[in-house]
Coordinates of C-alpha atoms in Angstrom, one line a residue:
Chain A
X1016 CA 258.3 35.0 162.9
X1017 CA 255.9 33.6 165.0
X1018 CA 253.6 30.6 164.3
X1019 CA 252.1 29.3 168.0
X1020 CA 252.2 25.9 168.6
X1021 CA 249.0 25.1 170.0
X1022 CA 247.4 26.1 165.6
X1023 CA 247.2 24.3 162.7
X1024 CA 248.6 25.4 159.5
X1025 CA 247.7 25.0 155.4
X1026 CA 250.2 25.5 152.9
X1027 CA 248.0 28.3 151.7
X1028 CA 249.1 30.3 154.8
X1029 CA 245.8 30.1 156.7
X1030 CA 246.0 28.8 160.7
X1031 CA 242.9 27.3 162.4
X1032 CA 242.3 26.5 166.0
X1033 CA 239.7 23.8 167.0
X1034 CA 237.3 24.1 170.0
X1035 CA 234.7 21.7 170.0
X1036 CA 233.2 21.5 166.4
X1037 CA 233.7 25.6 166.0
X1038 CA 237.4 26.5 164.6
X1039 CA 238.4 30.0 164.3
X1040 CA 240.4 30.7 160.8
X1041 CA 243.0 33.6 159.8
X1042 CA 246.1 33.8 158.2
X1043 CA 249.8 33.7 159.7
X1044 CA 252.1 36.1 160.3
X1045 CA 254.4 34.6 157.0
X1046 CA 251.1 35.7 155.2
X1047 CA 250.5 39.3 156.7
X1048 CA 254.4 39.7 156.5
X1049 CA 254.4 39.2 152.9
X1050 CA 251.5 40.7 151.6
X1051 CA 251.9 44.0 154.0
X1052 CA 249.8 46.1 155.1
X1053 CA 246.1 45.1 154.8
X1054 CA 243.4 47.6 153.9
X1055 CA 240.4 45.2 153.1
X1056 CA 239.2 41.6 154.4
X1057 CA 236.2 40.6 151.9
X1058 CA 234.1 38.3 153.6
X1059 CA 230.3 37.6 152.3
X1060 CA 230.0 33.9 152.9
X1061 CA 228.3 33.9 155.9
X1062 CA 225.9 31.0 156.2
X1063 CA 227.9 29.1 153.2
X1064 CA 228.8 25.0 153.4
X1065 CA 232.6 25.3 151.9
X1066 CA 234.7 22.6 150.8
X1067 CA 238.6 22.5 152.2
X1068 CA 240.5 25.1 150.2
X1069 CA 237.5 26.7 149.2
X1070 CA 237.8 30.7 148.5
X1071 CA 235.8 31.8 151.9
X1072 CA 236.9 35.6 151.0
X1073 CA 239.2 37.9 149.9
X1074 CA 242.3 39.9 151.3
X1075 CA 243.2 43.2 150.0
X1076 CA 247.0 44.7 150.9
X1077 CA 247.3 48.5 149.2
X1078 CA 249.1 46.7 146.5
X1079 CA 247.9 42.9 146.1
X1080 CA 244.9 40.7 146.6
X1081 CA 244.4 37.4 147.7
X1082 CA 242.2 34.3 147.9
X1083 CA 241.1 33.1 151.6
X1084 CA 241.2 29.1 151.3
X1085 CA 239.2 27.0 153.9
X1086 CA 241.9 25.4 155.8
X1087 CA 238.5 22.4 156.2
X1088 CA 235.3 21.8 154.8
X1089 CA 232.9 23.4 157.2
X1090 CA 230.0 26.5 157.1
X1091 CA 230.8 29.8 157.9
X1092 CA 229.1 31.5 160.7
X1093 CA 231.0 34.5 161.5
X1094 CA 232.7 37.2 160.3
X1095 CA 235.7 39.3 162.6
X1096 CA 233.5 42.5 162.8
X1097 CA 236.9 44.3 164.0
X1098 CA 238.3 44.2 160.7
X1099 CA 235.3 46.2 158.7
X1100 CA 237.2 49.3 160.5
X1101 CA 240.8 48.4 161.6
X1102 CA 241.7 45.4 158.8
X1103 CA 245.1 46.5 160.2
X1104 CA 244.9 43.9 163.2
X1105 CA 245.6 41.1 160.2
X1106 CA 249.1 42.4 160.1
X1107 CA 249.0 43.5 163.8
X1108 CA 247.8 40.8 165.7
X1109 CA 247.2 38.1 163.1
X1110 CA 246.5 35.5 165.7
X1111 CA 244.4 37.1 168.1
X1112 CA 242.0 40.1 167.1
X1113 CA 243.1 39.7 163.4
X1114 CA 241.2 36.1 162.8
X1115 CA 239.1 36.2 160.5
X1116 CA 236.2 33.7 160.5
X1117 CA 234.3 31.1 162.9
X1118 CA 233.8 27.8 161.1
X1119 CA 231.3 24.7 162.0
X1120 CA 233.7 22.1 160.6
X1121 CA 232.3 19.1 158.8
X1122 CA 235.0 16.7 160.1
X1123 CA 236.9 18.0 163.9
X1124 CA 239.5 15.3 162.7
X1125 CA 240.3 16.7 159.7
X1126 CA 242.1 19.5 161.7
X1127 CA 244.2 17.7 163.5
X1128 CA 245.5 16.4 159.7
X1129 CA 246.6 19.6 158.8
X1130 CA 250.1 20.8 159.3
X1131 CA 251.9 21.6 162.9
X1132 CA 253.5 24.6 163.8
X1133 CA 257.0 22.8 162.9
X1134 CA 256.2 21.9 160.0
X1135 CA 254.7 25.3 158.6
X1136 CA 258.1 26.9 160.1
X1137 CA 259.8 24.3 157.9
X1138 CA 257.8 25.2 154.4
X1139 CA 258.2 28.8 155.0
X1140 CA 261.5 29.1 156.4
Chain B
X770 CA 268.2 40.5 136.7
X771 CA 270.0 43.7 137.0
X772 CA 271.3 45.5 140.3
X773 CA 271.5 49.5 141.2
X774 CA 274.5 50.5 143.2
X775 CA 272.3 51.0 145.7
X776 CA 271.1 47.0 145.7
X777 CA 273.0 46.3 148.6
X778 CA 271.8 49.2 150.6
X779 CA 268.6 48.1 150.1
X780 CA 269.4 44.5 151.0
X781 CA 270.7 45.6 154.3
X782 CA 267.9 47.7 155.4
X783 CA 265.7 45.1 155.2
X784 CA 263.6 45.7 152.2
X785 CA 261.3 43.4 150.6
X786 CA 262.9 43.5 147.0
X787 CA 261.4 41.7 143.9
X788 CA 262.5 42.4 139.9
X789 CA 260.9 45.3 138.2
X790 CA 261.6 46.0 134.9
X791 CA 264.6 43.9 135.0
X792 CA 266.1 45.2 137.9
X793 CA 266.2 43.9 141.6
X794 CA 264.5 46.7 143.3
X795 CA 263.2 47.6 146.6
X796 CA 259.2 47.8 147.3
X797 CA 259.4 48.5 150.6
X798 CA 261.0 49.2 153.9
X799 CA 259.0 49.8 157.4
X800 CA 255.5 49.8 154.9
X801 CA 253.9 51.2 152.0
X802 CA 251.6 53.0 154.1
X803 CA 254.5 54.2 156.7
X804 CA 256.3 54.7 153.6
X805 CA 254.1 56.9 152.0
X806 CA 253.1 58.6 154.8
X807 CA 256.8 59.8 155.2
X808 CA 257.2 61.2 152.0
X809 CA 253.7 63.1 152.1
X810 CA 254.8 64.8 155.7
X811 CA 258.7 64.7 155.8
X812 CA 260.9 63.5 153.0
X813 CA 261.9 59.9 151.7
X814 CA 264.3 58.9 149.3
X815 CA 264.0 56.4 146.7
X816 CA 266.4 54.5 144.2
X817 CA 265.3 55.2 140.7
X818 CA 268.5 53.9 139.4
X819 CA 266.3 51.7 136.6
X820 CA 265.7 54.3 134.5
X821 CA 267.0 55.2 131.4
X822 CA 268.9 58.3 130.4
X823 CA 269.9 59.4 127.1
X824 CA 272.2 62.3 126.0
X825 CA 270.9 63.9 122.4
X826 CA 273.6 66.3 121.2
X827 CA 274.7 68.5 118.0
X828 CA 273.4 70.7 115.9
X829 CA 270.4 68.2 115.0
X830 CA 269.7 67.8 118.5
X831 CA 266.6 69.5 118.8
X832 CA 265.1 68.8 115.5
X833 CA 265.3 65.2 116.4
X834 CA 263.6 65.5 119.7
X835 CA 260.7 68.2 118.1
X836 CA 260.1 65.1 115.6
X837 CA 260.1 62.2 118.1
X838 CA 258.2 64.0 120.7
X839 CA 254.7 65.8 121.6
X840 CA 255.8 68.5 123.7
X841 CA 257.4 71.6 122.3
X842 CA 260.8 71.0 123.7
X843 CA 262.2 74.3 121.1
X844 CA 260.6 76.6 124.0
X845 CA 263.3 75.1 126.9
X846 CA 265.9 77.3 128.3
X847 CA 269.1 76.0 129.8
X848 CA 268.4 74.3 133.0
X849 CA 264.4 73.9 132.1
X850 CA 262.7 70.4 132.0
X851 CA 259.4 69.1 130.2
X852 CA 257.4 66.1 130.6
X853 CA 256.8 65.0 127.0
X854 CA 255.7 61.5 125.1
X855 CA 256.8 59.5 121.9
X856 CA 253.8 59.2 119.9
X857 CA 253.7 56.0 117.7
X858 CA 253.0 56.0 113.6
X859 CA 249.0 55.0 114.8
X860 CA 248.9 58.2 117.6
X861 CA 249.7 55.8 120.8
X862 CA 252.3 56.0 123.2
X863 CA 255.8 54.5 123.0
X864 CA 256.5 55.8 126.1
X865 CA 256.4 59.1 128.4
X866 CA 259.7 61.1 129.1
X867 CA 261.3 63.8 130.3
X868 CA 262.9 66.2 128.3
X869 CA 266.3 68.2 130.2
X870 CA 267.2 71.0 128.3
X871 CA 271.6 71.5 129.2
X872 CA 272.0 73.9 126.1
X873 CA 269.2 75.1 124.0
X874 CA 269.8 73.6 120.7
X875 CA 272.6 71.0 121.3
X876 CA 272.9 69.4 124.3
X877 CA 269.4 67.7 125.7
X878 CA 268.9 64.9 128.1
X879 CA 265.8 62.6 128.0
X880 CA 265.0 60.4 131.0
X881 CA 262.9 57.2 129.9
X882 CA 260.9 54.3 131.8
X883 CA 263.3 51.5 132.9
X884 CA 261.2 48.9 131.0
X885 CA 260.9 51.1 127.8
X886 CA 265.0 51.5 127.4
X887 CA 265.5 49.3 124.5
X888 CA 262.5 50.0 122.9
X889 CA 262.9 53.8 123.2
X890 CA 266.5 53.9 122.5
X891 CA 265.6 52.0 118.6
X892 CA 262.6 54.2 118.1
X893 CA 264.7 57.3 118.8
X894 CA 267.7 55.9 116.9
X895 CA 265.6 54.8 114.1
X896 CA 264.3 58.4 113.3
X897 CA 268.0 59.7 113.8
X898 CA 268.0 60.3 110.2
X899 CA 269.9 63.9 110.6
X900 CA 272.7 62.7 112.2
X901 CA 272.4 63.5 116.1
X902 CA 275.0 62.5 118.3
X903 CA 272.8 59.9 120.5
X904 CA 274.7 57.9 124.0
X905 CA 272.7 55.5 125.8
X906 CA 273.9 56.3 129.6
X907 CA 271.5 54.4 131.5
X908 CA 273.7 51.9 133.2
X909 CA 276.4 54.3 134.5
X910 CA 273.5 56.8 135.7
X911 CA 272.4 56.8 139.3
X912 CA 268.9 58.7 140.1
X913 CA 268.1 58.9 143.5
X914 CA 264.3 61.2 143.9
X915 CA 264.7 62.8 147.8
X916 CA 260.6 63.7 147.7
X917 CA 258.6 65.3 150.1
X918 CA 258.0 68.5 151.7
X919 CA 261.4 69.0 154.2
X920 CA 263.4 67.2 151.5
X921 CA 265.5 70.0 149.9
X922 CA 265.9 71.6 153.5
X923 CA 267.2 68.0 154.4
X924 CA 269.6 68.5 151.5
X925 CA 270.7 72.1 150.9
X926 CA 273.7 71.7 153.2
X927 CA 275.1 69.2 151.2
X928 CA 274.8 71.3 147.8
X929 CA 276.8 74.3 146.2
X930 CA 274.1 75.7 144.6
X931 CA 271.0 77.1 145.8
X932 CA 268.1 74.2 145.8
X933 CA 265.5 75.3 148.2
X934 CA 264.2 77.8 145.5
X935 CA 264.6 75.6 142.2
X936 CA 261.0 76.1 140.6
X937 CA 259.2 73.2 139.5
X938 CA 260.6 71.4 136.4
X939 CA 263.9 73.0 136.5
X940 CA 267.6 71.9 137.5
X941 CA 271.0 73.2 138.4
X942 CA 273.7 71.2 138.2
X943 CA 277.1 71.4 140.8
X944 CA 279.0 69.5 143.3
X945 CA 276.8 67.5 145.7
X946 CA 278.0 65.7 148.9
X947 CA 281.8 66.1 147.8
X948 CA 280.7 64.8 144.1
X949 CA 281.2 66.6 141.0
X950 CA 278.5 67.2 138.3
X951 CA 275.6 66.1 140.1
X952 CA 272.0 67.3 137.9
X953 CA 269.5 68.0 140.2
X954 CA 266.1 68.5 139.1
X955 CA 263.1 70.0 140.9
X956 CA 261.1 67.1 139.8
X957 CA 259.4 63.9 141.1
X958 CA 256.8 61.6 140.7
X959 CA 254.6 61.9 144.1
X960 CA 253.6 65.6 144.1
X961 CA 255.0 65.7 147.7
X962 CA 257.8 68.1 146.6
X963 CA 261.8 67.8 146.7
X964 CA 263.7 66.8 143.7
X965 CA 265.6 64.4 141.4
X966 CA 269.4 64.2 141.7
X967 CA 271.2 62.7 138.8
X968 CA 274.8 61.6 138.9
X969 CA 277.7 58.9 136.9
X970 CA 278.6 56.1 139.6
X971 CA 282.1 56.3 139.4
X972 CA 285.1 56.2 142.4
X973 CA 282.2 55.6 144.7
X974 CA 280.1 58.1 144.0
X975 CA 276.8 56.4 145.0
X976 CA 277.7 55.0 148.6
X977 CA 279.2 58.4 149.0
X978 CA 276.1 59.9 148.1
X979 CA 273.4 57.8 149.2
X980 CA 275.7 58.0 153.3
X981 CA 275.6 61.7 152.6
X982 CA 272.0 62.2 152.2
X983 CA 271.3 59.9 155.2
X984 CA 273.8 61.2 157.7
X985 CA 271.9 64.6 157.3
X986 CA 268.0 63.1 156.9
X987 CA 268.2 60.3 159.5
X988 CA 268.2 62.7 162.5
X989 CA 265.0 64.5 160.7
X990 CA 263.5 61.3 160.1
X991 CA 263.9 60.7 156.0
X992 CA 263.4 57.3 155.7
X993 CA 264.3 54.8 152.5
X994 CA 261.1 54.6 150.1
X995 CA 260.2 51.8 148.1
X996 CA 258.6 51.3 144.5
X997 CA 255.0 50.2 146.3
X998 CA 254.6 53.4 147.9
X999 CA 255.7 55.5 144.5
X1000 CA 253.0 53.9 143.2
X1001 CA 250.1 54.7 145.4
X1002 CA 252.1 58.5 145.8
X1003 CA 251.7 59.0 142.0
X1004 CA 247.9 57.9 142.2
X1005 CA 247.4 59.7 144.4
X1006 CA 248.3 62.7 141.7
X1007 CA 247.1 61.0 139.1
X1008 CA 250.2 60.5 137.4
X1009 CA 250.3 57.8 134.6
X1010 CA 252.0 55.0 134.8
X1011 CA 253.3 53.6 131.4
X1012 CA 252.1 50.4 130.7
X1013 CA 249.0 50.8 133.5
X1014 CA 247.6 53.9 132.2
X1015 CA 249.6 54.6 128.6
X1016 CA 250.6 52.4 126.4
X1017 CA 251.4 51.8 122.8
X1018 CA 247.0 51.4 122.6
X1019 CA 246.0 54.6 123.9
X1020 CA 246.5 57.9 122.7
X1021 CA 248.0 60.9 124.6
X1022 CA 244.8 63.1 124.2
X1023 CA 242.9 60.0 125.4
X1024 CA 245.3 59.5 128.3
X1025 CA 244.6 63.1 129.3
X1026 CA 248.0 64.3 127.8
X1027 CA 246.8 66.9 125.3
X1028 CA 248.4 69.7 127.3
X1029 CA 252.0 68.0 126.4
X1030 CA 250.9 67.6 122.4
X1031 CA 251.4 70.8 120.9
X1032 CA 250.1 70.7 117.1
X1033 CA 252.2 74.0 116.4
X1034 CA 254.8 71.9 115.6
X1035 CA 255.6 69.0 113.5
X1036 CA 255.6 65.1 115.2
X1037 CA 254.6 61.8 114.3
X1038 CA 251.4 61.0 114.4
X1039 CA 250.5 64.6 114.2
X1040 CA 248.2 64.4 111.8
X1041 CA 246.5 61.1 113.0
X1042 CA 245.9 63.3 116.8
X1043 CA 244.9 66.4 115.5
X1044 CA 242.1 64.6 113.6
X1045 CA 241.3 62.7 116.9
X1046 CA 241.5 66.0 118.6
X1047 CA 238.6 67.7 115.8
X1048 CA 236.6 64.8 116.2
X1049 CA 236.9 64.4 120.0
X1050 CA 237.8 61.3 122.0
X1051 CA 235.9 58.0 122.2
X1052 CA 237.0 57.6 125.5
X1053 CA 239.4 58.9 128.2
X1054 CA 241.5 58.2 131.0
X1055 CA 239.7 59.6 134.2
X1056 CA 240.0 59.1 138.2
X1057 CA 237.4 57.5 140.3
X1058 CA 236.9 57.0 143.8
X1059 CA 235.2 54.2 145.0
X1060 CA 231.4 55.2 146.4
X1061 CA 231.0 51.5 148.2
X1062 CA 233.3 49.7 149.5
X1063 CA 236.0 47.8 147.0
X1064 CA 239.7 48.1 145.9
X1065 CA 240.1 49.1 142.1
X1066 CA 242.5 47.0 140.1
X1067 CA 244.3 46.8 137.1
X1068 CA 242.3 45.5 134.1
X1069 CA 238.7 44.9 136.1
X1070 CA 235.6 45.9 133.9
X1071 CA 233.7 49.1 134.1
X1072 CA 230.2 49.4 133.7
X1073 CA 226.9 51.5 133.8
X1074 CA 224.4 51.0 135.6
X1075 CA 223.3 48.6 133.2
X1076 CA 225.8 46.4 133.3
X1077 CA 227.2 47.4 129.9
X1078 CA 231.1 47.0 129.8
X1079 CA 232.0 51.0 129.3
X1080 CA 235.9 50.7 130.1
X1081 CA 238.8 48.7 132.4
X1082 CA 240.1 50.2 135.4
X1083 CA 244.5 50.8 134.4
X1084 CA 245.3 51.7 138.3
X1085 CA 243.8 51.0 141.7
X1086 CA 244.4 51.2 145.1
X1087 CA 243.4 51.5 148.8
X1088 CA 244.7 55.6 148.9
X1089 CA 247.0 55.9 151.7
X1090 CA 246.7 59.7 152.6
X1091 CA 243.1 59.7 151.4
X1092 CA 241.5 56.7 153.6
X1093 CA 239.8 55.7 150.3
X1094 CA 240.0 53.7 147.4
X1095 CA 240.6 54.8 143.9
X1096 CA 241.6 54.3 140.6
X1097 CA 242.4 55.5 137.1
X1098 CA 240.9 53.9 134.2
X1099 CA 239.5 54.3 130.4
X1100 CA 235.6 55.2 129.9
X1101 CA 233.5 55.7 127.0
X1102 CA 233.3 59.6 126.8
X1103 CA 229.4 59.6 127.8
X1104 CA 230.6 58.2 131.1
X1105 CA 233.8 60.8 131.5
X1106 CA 232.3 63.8 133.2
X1107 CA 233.2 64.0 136.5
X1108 CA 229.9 62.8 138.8
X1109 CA 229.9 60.3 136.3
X1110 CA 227.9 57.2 138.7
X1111 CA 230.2 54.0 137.2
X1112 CA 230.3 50.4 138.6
X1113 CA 233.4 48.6 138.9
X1114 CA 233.2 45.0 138.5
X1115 CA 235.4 43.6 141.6
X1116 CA 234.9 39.4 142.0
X1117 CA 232.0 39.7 139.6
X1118 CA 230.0 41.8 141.9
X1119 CA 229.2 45.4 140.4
X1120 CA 230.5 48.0 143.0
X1121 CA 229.6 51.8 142.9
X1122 CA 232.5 54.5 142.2
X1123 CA 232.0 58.3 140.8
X1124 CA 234.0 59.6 138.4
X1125 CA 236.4 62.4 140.2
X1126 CA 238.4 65.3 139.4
X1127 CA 242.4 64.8 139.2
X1128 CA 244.5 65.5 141.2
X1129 CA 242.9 63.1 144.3
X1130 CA 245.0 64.6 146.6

C-alpha cells in the first residue's frame, strides 16, 4: 500500500497536501482499499467554512457509505469535477485524479500537525 | 465465529472476509463490480456453505411441510424444487426456503437462511406434532452455487449425469469430481444461470471439489465470488433478502410473495392472509430506480412529493450491470404502481426515484 511521503494523513483516512494557503483533500489508498469500489463522491459544500473533522461529503462504495472528515478547518472551494462521471479514480488513482476537494485552510500550520506518512503506515498497518 | 471448509480457500485468494450470520465469509475477491460482472457474462462460484439444510422424512413428511409452509410442496415430483416461506401465527415471515422434493411423500430437503437455522429448526420442530423424522445437517453440508451463463458448460465434464439441460428448479443427484452423492440443483440466487451443488464434507470432499471445479473454470475465466456481489446480483432480480426485504413484520403477499401462498391448502396463518388477500394490501414491497442522482439504502425514508413518510427503502444499491441506482423497499399501496414518482430521503435531502417493474435486469 502506498501512502506518499511528501501528504499528510488523519486517522479518519483522509490525506491533504498544502500549497500556499490552498490544500487539496482525498482519501488514501487504506481507505479506497477497504471500502472498494466507489460509485458515488457526494460533495455540495462548496463555498462552506468547515471545522477540522467536519463531514465535507459523502462517499458511496456499491455496498457502504461513508462520512468525508475535514482533515483542517478551512472553506471549500472546489469540487474534483472528474469524479461526477468516473468516481472510480478514488480507487484508481486516489492520490492524483481521485482528490477530491480544494480547501482555503484557516490555519497552513495546522497541516503540518497532522500525521506523516510513517505514522499513518503505522495506525494502519 | 464459524468457518466453511472452504475458509482457508478464501483466505488464500486474498478475499476481504468479515462474519455474516456467524460465519467467517468472503465478500470479495478482485471486486464486487469485477465480481459481478463475471458471474453476469461467464460463471463464478461462491461458498454458500452457511446455510442451513434440513432432511424431513417418513410418512408425515409432507404433511408437516404443507402445514409449516406457503407453497404447495404436495405438487413436487422427485428431483423438483420450490421456493416457499414459513408464515408466522400473525401472517409474517419466519423465513424463506427452498423446498427439494428426493421422494414424493417421504423424503424432502429444505434449505434455510444461515442466520435463520436455529430459529427455523424450533419452529419446524415445534409443529412436528405427527412424528416426522427431522435431522439438522447444516454443519456437515457444503453448498457451493457455480452461477452464470457458461457455468454448467464449465462443469458438465466433471458430472455423471446430464446438467446442461436441468430445467429451472430441478436437480439430479450423482457422482461429481470423483465424489459420491453430490445434489445439484438448477437453482441460484443471481438470475445469471448455472446451479447449486450440494454435498457432505467428508474424506476431503470439499478441497477435492472446490480444486475440481477450478482446474476446469480457471482456463475459462470462473473466478471466486463473494457475498457483496450476491447481493447486488439478487437485486438486480429483485430477489428478497430475509431480514432486508422479509421479515417476521411483513407478510408474504406484502413482500410480493403471493404466487408461493397457495390458499388451496391448509397453513398457518392461512386464514389471517387470505383475509389480507380479500381486503388487499396496505402496502407492498416494490423496486425503484433512482430518477436523480443518489444510492438507496437500507431503512432511509420514503416520501411523496409532499414530504409525507409513505415507506423505508429494505435494499439499495449502485446496480452494477445496470449503471444505476436502485432499490427495493415498502410503500403505501397508493404509491405502488409502477411510474409511481417517490422521493427517497438520502442525508435529509429528498431525492427523486420511480417506482419500476421487477425484474431490473
Amino acid at each position: 500500500m502506498n501512502f506518499p511521503a511528501e501528504l499528510r494523513y488523519t486517522k479518519d483516512h483522509e490525506w491533504i497536501s498544502l500549497e500556499g494557503n490552498v490544500a487539496t483533500v482525498g482519501i488514501t489508498d487504506f481507505a479506497q482499499h477497504e471500502l472498494g469500489d466507489i460509485v458515488y463522491v457526494d460533495i455540495n459544500t462548496v463555498g462552506s467554512a468547515l471545522d477540522a473533522e467536519a463531514v465535507f461529503g459523502t462517499v458511496e462504495a456499491v455496498k457502504t457509505v461513508s462520512d468525508l472528515l475535514l482533515p483542517v478547518a478551512g472553506t471549500i472551494t472546489e469540487v474534483n469535477s472528474l469524479l461526477e462521471k468516473q468516481p472510480e479514480l478514488v480507487n484508481t488513482d486516489p492520490y492524483g485524479d481521485g482528490w477530491m476537494v480544494k480547501v482555503t485552510v484557516a490555519n497552513p500550520e495546522d497541516v503540518a500537525a497532522l500525521m506523516s506518512s510513517d505514522a499513518y503506515a503505522a495506525l494502519v498497518g | 465465529m464459524k468457518n466453511t471448509p472452504f475458509t482457508d480457500k478464501h483466505i488464500a485468494l486474498g478475499a476481504k472476509m468479515a462474519e455474516f450470520a456467524g460465519y467467517n465469509m468472503p465478500i470479495s475477491y478482485s471486486g464486487i463490480n469485477d465480481e459481478h460482472a463475471t458471474v453476469r457474462k461467464n460463471a463464478g462460484v461462491f461458498d454458500v456453505s452457511h446455510m442451513g439444510e434440513f432432511m424431513v422424512k417418513g410418512e408425515h413428511a409432507l404433511e408437516l411441510i404443507q402445514r409449516v409452509t406457503s407453497n404447495d410442496a404436495s405438487k413436487l415430483v422427485a428431483g423438483q424444487a420450490q421456493y416457499s416461506c414459513l408464515p408466522n401465527e400473525q401472517g409474517g415471515i419466519v423465513d424463506d426456503l427452498i423446498v427439494y422434493c428426493i421422494e414424493p411423500g417421504k423424503t424432502y430437503m429444505l434449505v434455510v437462511n444461515a442466520s435463520n437455522i436455529e430459529k427455523d429448526w424450533k419452529w419446524i420442530s415445534d409443529r412436528n406434532t405427527n412424528g416426522a423424522e427431522m435431522h439438522n445437517i447444516s454443519d456437515k453440508t457444503c453448498l457451493l452455487a457455480i452461477q452464470g451463463p457458461n457455468a454448467t458448460k464449465i462443469l458438465q465434464p466433471l458430472a455423471d449425469t446430464d446438467i446442461m439441460n436441468l430445467k429451472y428448479y430441478t436437480f439430479t443427484k450423482g457422482k461429481f469430481a470423483g465424489v459420491d452423492n453430490v445434489l445439484i440443483s438448477a437453482t441460484g440466487y443471481t438470475g445469471a444461470g448455472g446451479v447449486e451443488i450440494y454435498f457432505e464434507d467428508k474424506d476431503g470432499a470439499a478441497a477435492q471439489i472446490w480444486d475440481a471445479i477450478f482446474e476446469a473454470g480457471g482456463p475459462q475465466g470462473l473466478k471466486p465470488i463473494g457475498l457483496g456481489a450476491r447481493d447486488t446480483l439478487r437485486l438486480e432480480m429483485g430477489y428478497c433478502l430475509y431480514g432486508n426485504d422479509i421479515d417476521d413484520t411483513t407478510s408474504p403477499l406484502e413482500g410480493g410473495l403471493g404466487w408461493i401462498t397457495k390458499f388451496t391448502k391448509d397453513f398457518t396463518a392461512k386464514d389471517i392472509l387470505q383475509a389480507q388477500k380479500a381486503e388487499g394490501v396496505k402496502r407492498r414491497l416494490v423496486g425503484f430506480e433512482m430518477i436523480e442522482r443518489g444510492i438507496p439504502r437500507h431503512d432511509y425514508l420514503i416520501k411523496d412529493a409532499s414530504g409525507n413518510v409513505i415507506g423505508k427503502v429494505t435494499s439499495g444499491t449502485q446496480a452494477p450491470s445496470l449503471g444505476k441506482a436502485i432499490g427495493l423497499g415498502y410503500v403505501s399501496i397508493e404509491h405502488a404502481a409502477a411510474d409511481s414518482e417517490i422521493f427517497i430521503d438520502i442525508r435529509n435531502t429528498p431525492v427523486k426515484a420511480k417506482v419500476v417493474k421487477l425484474p431490473f435486469a
